[in-house]
mmCIF file of C-alpha atoms and ligand atoms in Angstrom:
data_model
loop_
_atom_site.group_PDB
_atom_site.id
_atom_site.type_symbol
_atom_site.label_atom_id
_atom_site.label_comp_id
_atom_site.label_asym_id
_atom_site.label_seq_id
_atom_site.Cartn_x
_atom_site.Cartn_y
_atom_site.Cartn_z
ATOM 1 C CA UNK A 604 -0.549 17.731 7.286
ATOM 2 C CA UNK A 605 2.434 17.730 10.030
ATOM 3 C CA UNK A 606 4.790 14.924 8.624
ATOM 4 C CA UNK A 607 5.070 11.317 10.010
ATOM 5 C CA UNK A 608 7.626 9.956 12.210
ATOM 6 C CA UNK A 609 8.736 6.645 13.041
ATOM 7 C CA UNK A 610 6.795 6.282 15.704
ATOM 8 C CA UNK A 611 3.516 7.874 14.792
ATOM 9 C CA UNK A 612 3.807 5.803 11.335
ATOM 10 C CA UNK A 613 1.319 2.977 12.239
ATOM 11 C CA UNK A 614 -1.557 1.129 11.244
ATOM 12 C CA UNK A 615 -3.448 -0.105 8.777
ATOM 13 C CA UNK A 616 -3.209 2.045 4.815
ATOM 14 C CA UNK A 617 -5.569 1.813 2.056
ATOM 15 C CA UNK A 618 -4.546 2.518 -0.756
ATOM 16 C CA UNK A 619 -6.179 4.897 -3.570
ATOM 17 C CA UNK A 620 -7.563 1.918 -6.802
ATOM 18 C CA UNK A 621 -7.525 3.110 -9.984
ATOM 19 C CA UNK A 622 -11.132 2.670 -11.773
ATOM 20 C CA UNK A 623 -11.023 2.867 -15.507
ATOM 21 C CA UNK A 624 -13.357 3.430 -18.251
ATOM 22 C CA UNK A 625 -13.150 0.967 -21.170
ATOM 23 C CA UNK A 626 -10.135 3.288 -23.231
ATOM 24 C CA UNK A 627 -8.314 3.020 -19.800
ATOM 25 C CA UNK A 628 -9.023 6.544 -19.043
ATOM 26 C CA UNK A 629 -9.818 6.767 -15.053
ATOM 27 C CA UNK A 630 -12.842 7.813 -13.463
ATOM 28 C CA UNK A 631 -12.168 10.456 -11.119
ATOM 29 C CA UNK A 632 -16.014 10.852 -10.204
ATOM 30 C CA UNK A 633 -15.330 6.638 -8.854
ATOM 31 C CA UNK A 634 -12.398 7.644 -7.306
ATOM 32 C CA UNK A 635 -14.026 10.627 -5.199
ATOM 33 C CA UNK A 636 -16.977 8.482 -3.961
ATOM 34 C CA UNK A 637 -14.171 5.667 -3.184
ATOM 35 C CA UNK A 638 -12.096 7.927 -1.379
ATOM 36 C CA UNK A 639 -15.075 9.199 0.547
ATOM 37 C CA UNK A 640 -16.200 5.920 1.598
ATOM 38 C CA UNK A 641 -12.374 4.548 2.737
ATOM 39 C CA UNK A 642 -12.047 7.930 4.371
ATOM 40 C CA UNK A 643 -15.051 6.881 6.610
ATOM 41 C CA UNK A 644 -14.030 3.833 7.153
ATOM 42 C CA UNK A 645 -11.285 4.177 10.392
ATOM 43 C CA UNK A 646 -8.301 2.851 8.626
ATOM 44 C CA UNK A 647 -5.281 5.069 9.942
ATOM 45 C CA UNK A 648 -4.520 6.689 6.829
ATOM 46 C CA UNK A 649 -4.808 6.506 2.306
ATOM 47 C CA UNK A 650 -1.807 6.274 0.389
ATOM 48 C CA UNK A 651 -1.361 6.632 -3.311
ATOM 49 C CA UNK A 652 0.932 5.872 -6.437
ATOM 50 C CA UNK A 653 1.893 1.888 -5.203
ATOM 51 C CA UNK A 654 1.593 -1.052 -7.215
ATOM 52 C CA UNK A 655 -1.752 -0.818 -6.723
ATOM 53 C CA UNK A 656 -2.419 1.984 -8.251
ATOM 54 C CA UNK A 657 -0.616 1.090 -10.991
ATOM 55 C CA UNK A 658 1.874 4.096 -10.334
ATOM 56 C CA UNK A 659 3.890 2.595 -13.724
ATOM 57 C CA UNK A 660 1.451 3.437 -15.986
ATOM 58 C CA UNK A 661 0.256 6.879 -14.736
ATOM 59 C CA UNK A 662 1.194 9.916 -17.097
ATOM 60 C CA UNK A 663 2.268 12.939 -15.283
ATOM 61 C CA UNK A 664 -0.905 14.929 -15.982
ATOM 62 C CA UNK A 665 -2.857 12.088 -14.731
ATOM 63 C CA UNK A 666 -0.139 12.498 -11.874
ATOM 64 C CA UNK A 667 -1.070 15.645 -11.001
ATOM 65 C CA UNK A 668 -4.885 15.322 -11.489
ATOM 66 C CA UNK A 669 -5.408 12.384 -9.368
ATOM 67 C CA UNK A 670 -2.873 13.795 -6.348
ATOM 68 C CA UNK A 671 -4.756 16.948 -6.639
ATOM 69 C CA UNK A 672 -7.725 15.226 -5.659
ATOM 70 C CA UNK A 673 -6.932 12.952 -2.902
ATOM 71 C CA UNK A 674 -4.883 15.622 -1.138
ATOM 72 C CA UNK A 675 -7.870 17.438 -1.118
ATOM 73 C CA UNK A 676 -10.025 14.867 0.199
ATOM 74 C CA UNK A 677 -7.703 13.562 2.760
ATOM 75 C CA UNK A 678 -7.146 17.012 4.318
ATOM 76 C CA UNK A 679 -10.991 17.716 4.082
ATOM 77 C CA UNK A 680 -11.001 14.835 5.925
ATOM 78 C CA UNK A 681 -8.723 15.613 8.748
ATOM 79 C CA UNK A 682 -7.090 12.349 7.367
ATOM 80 C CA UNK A 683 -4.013 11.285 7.350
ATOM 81 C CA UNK A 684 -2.467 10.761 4.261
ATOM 82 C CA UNK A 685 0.570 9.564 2.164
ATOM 83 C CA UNK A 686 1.698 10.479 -1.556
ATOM 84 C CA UNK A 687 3.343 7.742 -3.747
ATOM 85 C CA UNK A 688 6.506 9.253 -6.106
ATOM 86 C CA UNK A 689 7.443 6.351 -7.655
ATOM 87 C CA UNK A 690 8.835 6.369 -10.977
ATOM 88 C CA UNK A 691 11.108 3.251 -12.251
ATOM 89 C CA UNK A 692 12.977 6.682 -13.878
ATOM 90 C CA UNK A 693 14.820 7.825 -10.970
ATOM 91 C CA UNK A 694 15.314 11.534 -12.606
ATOM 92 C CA UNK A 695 11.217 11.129 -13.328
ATOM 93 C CA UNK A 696 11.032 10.301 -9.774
ATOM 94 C CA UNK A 697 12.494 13.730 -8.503
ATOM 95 C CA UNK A 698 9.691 15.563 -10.583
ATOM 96 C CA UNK A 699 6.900 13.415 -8.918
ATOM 97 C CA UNK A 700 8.698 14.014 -5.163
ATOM 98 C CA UNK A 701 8.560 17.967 -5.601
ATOM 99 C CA UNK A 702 5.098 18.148 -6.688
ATOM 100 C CA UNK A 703 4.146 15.569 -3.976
ATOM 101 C CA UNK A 704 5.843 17.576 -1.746
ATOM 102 C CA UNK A 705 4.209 20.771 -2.815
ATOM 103 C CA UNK A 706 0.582 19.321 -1.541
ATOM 104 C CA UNK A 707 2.251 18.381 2.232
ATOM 105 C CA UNK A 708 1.353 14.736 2.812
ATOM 106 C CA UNK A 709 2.346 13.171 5.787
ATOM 107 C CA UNK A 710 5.286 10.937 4.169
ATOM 108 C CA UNK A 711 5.929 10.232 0.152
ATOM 109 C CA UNK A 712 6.674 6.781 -0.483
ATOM 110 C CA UNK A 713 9.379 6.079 -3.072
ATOM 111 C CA UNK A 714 11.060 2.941 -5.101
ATOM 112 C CA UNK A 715 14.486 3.194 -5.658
ATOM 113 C CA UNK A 716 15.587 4.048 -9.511
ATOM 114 C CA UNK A 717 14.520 0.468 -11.127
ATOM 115 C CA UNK A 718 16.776 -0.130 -14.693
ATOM 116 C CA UNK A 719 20.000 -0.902 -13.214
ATOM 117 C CA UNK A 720 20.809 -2.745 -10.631
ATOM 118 C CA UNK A 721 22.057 -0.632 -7.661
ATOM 119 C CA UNK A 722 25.355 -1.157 -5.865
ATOM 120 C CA UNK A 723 24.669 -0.181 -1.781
ATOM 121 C CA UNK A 724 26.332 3.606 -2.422
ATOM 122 C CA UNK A 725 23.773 4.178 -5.503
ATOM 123 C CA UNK A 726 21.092 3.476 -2.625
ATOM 124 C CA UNK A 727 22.716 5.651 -0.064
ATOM 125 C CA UNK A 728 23.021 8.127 -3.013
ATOM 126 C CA UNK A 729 19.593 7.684 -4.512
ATOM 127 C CA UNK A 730 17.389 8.197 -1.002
ATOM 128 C CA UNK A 731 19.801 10.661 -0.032
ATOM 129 C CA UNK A 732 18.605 12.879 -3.226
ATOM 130 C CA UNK A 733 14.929 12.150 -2.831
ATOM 131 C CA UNK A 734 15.203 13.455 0.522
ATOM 132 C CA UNK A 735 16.958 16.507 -0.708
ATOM 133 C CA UNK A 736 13.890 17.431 -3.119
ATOM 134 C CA UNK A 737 11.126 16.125 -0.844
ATOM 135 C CA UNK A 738 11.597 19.567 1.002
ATOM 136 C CA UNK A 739 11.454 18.533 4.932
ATOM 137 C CA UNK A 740 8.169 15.798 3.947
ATOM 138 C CA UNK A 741 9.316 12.047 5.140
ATOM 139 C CA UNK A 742 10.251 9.677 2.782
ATOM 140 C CA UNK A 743 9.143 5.535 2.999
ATOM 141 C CA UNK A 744 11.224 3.293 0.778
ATOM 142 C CA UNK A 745 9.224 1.224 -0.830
ATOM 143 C CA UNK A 746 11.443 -1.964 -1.915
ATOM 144 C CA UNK A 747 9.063 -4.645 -3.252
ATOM 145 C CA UNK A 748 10.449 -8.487 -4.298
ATOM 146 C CA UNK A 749 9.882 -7.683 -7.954
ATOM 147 C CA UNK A 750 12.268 -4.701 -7.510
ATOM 148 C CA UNK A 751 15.437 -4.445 -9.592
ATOM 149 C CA UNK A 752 17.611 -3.794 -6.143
ATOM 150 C CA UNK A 753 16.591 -5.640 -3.084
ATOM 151 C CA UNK A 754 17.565 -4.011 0.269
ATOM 152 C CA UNK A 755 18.469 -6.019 3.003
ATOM 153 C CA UNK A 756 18.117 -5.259 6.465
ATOM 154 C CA UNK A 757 21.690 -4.037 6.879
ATOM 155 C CA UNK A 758 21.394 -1.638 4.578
ATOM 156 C CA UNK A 759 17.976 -0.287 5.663
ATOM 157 C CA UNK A 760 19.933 0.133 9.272
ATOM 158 C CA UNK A 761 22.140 2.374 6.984
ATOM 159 C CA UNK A 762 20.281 4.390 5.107
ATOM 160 C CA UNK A 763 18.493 5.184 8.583
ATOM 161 C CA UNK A 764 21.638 6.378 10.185
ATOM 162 C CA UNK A 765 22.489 8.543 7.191
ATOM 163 C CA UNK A 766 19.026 9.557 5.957
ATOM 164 C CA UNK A 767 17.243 11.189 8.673
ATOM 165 C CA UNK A 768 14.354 11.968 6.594
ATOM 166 C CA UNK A 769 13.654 8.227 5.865
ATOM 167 C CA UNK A 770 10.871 7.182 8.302
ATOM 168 C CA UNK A 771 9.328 4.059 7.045
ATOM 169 C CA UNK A 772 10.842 0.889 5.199
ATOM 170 C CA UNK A 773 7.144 -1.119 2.569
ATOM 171 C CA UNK A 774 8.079 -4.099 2.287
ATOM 172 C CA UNK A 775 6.576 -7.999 1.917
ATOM 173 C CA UNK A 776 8.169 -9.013 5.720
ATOM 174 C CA UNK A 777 9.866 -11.978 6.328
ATOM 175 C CA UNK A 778 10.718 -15.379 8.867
ATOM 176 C CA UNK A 779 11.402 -15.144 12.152
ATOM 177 C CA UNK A 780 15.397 -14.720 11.625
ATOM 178 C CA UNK A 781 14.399 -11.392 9.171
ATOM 179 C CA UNK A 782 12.182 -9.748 11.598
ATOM 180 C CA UNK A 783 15.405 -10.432 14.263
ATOM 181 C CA UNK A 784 17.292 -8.774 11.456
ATOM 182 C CA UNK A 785 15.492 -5.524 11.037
ATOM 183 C CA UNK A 786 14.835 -5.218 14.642
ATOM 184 C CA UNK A 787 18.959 -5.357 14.669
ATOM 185 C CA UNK A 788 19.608 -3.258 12.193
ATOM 186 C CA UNK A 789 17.350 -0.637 12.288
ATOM 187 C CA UNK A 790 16.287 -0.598 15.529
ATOM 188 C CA UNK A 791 12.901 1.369 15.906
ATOM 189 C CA UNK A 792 14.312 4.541 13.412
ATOM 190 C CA UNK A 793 11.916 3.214 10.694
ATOM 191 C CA UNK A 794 8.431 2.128 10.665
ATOM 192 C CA UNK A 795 8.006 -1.258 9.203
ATOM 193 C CA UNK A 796 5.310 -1.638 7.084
ATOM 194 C CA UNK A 797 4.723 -5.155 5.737
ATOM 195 C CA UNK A 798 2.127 -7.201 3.568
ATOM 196 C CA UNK A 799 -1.383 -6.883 4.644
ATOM 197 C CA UNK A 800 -2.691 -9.909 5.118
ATOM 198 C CA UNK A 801 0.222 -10.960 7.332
ATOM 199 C CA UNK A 802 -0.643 -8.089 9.771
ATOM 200 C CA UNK A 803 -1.487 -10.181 12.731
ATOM 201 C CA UNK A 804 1.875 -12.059 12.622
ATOM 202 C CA UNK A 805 4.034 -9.432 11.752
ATOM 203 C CA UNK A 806 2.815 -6.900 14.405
ATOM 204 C CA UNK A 807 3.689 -9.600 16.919
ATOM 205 C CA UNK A 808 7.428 -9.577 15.516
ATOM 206 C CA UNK A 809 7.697 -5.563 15.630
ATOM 207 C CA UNK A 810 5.836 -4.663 12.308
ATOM 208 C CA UNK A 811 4.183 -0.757 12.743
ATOM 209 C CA UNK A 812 1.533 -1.430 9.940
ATOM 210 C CA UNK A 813 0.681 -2.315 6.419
ATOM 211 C CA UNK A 814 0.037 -1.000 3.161
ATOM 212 C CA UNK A 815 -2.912 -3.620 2.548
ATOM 213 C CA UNK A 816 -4.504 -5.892 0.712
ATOM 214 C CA UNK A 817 -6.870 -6.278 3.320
ATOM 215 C CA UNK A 818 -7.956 -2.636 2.932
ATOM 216 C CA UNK A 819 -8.550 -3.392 -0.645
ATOM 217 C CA UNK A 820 -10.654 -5.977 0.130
ATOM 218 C CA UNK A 821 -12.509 -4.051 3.001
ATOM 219 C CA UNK A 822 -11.272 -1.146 4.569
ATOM 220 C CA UNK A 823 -13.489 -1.250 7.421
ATOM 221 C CA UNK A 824 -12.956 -4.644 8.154
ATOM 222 C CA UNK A 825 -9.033 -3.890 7.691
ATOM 223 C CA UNK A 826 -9.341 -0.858 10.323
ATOM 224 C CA UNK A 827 -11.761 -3.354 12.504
ATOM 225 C CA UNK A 828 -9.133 -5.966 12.259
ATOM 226 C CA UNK A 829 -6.139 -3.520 13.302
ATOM 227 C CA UNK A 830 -8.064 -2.261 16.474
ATOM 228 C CA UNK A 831 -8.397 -6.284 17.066
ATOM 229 C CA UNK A 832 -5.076 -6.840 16.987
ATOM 230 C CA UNK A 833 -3.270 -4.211 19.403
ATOM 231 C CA UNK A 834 -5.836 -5.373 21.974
ATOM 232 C CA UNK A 835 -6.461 -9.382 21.861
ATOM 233 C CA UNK A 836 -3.892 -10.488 19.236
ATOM 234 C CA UNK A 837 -4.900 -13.849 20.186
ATOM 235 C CA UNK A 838 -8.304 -13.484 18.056
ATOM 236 C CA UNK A 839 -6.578 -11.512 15.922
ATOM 237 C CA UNK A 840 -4.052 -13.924 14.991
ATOM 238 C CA UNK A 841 -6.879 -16.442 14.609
ATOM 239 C CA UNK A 842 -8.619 -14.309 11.724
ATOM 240 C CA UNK A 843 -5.475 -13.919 10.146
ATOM 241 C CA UNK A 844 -5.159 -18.050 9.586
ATOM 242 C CA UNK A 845 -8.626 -18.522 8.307
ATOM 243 C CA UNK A 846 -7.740 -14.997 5.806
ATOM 244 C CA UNK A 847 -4.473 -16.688 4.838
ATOM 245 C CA UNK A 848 -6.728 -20.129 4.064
ATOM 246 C CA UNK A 849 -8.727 -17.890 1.656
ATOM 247 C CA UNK A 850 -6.433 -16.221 0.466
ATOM 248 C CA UNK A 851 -4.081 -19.487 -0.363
ATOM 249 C CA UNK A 852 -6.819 -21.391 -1.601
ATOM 250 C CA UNK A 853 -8.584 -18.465 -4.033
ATOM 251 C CA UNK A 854 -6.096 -15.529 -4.588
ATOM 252 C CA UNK A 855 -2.745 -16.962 -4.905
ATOM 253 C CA UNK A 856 -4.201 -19.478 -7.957
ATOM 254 C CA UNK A 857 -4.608 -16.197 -9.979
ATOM 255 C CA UNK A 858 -1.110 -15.025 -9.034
ATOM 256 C CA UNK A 859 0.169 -18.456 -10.507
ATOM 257 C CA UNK A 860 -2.289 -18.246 -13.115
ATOM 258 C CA UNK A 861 -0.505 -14.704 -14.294
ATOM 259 C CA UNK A 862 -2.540 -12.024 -12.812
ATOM 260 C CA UNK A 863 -0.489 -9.273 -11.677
ATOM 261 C CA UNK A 864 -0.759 -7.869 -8.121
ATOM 262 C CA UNK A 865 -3.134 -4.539 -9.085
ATOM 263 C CA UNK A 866 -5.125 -7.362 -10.802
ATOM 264 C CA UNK A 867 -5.716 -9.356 -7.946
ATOM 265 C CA UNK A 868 -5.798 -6.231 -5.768
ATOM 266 C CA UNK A 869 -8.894 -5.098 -7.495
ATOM 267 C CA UNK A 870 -10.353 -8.673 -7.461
ATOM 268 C CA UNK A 871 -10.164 -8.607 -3.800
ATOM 269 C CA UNK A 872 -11.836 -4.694 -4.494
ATOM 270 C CA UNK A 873 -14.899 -6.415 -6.082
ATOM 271 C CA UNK A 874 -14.964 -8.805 -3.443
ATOM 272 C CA UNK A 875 -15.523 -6.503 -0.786
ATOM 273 C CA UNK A 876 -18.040 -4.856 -3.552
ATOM 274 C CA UNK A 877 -17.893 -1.588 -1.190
ATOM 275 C CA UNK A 878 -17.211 0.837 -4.462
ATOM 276 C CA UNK A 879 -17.841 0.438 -7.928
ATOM 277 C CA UNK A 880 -13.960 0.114 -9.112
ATOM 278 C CA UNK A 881 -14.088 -2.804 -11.023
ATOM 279 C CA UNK A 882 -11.155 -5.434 -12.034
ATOM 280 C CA UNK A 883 -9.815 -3.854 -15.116
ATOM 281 C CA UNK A 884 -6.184 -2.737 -14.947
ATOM 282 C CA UNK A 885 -4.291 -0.868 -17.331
ATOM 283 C CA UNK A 886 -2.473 -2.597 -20.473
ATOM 284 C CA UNK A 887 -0.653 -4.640 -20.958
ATOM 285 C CA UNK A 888 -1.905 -6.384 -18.038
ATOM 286 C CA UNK A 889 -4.733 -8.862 -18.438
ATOM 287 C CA UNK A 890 -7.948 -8.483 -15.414
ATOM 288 C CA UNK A 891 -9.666 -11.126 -13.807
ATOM 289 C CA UNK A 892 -13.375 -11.830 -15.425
ATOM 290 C CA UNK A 893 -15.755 -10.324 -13.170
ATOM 291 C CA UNK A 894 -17.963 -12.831 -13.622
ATOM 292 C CA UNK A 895 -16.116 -15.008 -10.954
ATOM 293 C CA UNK A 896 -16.568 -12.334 -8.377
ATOM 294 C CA UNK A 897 -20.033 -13.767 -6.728
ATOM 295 C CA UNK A 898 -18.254 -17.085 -6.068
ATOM 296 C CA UNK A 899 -15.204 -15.486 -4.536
ATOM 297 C CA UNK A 900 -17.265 -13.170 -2.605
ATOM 298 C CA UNK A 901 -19.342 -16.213 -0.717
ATOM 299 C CA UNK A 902 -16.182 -18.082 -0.035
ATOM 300 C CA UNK A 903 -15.000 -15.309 1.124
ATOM 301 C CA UNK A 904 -17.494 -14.166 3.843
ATOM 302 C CA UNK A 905 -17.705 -17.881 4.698
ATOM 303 C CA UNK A 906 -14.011 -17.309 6.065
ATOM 304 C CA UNK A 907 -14.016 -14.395 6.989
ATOM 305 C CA UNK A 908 -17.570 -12.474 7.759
ATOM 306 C CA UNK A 909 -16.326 -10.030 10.068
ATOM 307 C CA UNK A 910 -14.191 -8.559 7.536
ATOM 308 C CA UNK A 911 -17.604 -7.352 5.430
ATOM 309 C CA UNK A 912 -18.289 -3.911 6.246
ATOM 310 C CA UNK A 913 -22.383 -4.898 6.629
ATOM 311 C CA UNK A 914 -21.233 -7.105 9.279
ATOM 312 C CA UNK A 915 -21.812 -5.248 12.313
ATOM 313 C CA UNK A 916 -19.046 -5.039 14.853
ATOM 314 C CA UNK A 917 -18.531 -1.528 17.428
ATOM 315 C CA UNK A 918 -17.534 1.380 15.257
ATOM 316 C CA UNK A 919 -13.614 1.398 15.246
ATOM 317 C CA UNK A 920 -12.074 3.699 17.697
ATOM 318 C CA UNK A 921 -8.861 3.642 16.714
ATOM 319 C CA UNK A 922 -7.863 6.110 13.724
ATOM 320 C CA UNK A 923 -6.046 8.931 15.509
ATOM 321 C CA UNK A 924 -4.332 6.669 17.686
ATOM 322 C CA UNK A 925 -1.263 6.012 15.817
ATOM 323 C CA UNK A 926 -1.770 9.738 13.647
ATOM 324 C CA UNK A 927 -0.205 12.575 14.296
HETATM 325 C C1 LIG B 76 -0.041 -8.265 0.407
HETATM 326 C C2 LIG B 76 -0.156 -6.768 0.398
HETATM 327 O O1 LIG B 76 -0.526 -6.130 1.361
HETATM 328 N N1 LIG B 76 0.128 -6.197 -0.764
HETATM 329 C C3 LIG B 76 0.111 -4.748 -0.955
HETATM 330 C C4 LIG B 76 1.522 -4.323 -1.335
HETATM 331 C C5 LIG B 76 2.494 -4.519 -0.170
HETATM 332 O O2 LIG B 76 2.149 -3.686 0.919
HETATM 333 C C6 LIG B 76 3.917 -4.151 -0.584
HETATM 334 O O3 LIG B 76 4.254 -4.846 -1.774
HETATM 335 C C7 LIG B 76 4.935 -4.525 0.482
HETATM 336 O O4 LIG B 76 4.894 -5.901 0.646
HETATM 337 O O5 LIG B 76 1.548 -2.943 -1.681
HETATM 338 C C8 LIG B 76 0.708 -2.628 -2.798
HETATM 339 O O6 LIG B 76 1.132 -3.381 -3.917
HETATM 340 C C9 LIG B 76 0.876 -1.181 -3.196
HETATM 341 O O7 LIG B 76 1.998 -0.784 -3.351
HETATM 342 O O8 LIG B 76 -0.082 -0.485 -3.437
HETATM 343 C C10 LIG B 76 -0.734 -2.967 -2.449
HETATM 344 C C11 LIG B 76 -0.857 -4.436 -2.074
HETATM 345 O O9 LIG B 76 -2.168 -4.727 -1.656
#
């Protein structure tokens, strides 16, 4: 696909789950019918490879495999799509960005090399590199709290002025005073894609989009909820406090509880109930019992019904707005 720019970089991203067979293995054949149904869905584009997809436990032949796949899907499609590269190997990370590169998504996201800490020239020197091997495809910079070296706003404003290539900044958001922050620092040359649930909020401070954990838990409802907010963020913003109640009050008791984030990711999944993915994750990460699903899933269209894709709202209009 023609690659993303700052400003066509919008929207709401679902991500690609990994479902796996009892040995781990993944199920490609659940992946495909997954795929097809987010692809149908009217969210703005599918990424792969994030924390979601448990990109740290993928071998390179699973790599390849599963890439294969949803590049072929997504283009099928006609939809717009982005390839994770992430490696916490930085020199493993190269190898991922050419092959990415070789099926043309739209961006690649990346995490910066994640053993050492990185002084602000290794990060200069790092995306600088990527961009080198991604071969003329964007790059996002995917810098999550749990990473080894957290980048500031400042030095997001410079990595923009000396990375042209870099088009789009994943991260969790921020207060008021770090939203003022990015807008100084980088000033519109990246795409600022922030945590899903906080959508609402964050578009009203200048976010473009997010990688979400609403898509996980319905990407219809996610796209739905994105056409709601660019035109009556007032109702918008109102969904997004009763999401945050559920969320507080159901989801975040897990986090404390140990679950990792592709844990509660695919709880929220089997929520939404819209593909058979399941809540297992990889070792040596423990999943959430699916026998608690049920309950979750009635508090959770209590809250927030019009998130449900059998809920019946107008058909979402809004997918090639932000595309390319
Ligand atoms: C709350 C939320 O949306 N979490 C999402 C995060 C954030 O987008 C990212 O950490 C920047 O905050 O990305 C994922 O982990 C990912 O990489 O696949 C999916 C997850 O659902």
């Amino acid at each position: 696909m023609e690659p993303l720019t700052a400003s066509a970089l919008r929207g709401v991203w679902a991500t690609v789950l990994l479902p796996l067979r009892d040995d781990e293995s993944i199920d490609l054949d659940v992946i495909a019918s997954a795929l097809d149904h987010v692809l149908a869905s009217g969210v703005q584009g599918v990424y792969t490879n994030g924390t979601a997809g448990e990109f740290h436990t993928l071998t390179e032949a699973e790599y390849d495999r599963l890439h294969a796949l949803v590049a072929d899907r997504c283009a099928a499609a006609g939809v717009p799509f982005q390839l994770g590269a992430s490696h916490p190997s930085g020199q493993l990370s190269l190898d991922r960005i050419a092959r990415a590169a070789a099926l043309r998504p739209g961006a690649i996201q990346v995490v910066l090399p994640d053993w050492l800490p990185l002084s602000e020239e290794e990060v200069l020197a790092a995306v600088d590199r990527m961009a080198a091997v991604a071969d003329g495809v964007p790059l996002v910079l995917y810098n999550p709290p749990y990473a080894k070296t957290q980048v500031p706003p400042e030095l997001f404003g410079k990595l923009a002025d000396e990375i042209p290539a870099l088009v789009g900044a994943k991260v969790p958001g921020g207060d008021d005073a770090w939203y003022a922050r990015m807008a100084d620092a980088v000033g519109g040359r990246l795409a600022i894609f922030v945590a899903g649930h906080t959508l609402a909020s964050g578009y009203a401070r200048g976010a473009a989009g997010a990688y979400s954990n609403v898509a996980c838990l319905s990407p219809g409802g996610a796209a739905r909820w994105y056409a709601q907010i660019t035109t009556d963020l007032p109702a918008a913003l109102a969904l997004e406090e009763r999401l945050r109640g559920f969320l507080d009050a159901h989801i975040a008791p897990l986090g404390r509880a140990g679950y990792s984030d592709p844990a509660l990711d695919k709880t929220l999944a089997a929520i939404g109930g819209w593909a058979p993915i399941g809540t297992r994750v990889r070792w040596p990460h423990r999943w959430v019992p699916p026998e608690v699903i049920p309950a979750l899933r009635a508090v959770a269209e209590a809250a927030v019904p019009e998130l449900f894709d059998d809920f019946t709202h107008p058909a979402p209009t809004s997918r090639k707005a932000g595309a390319v």
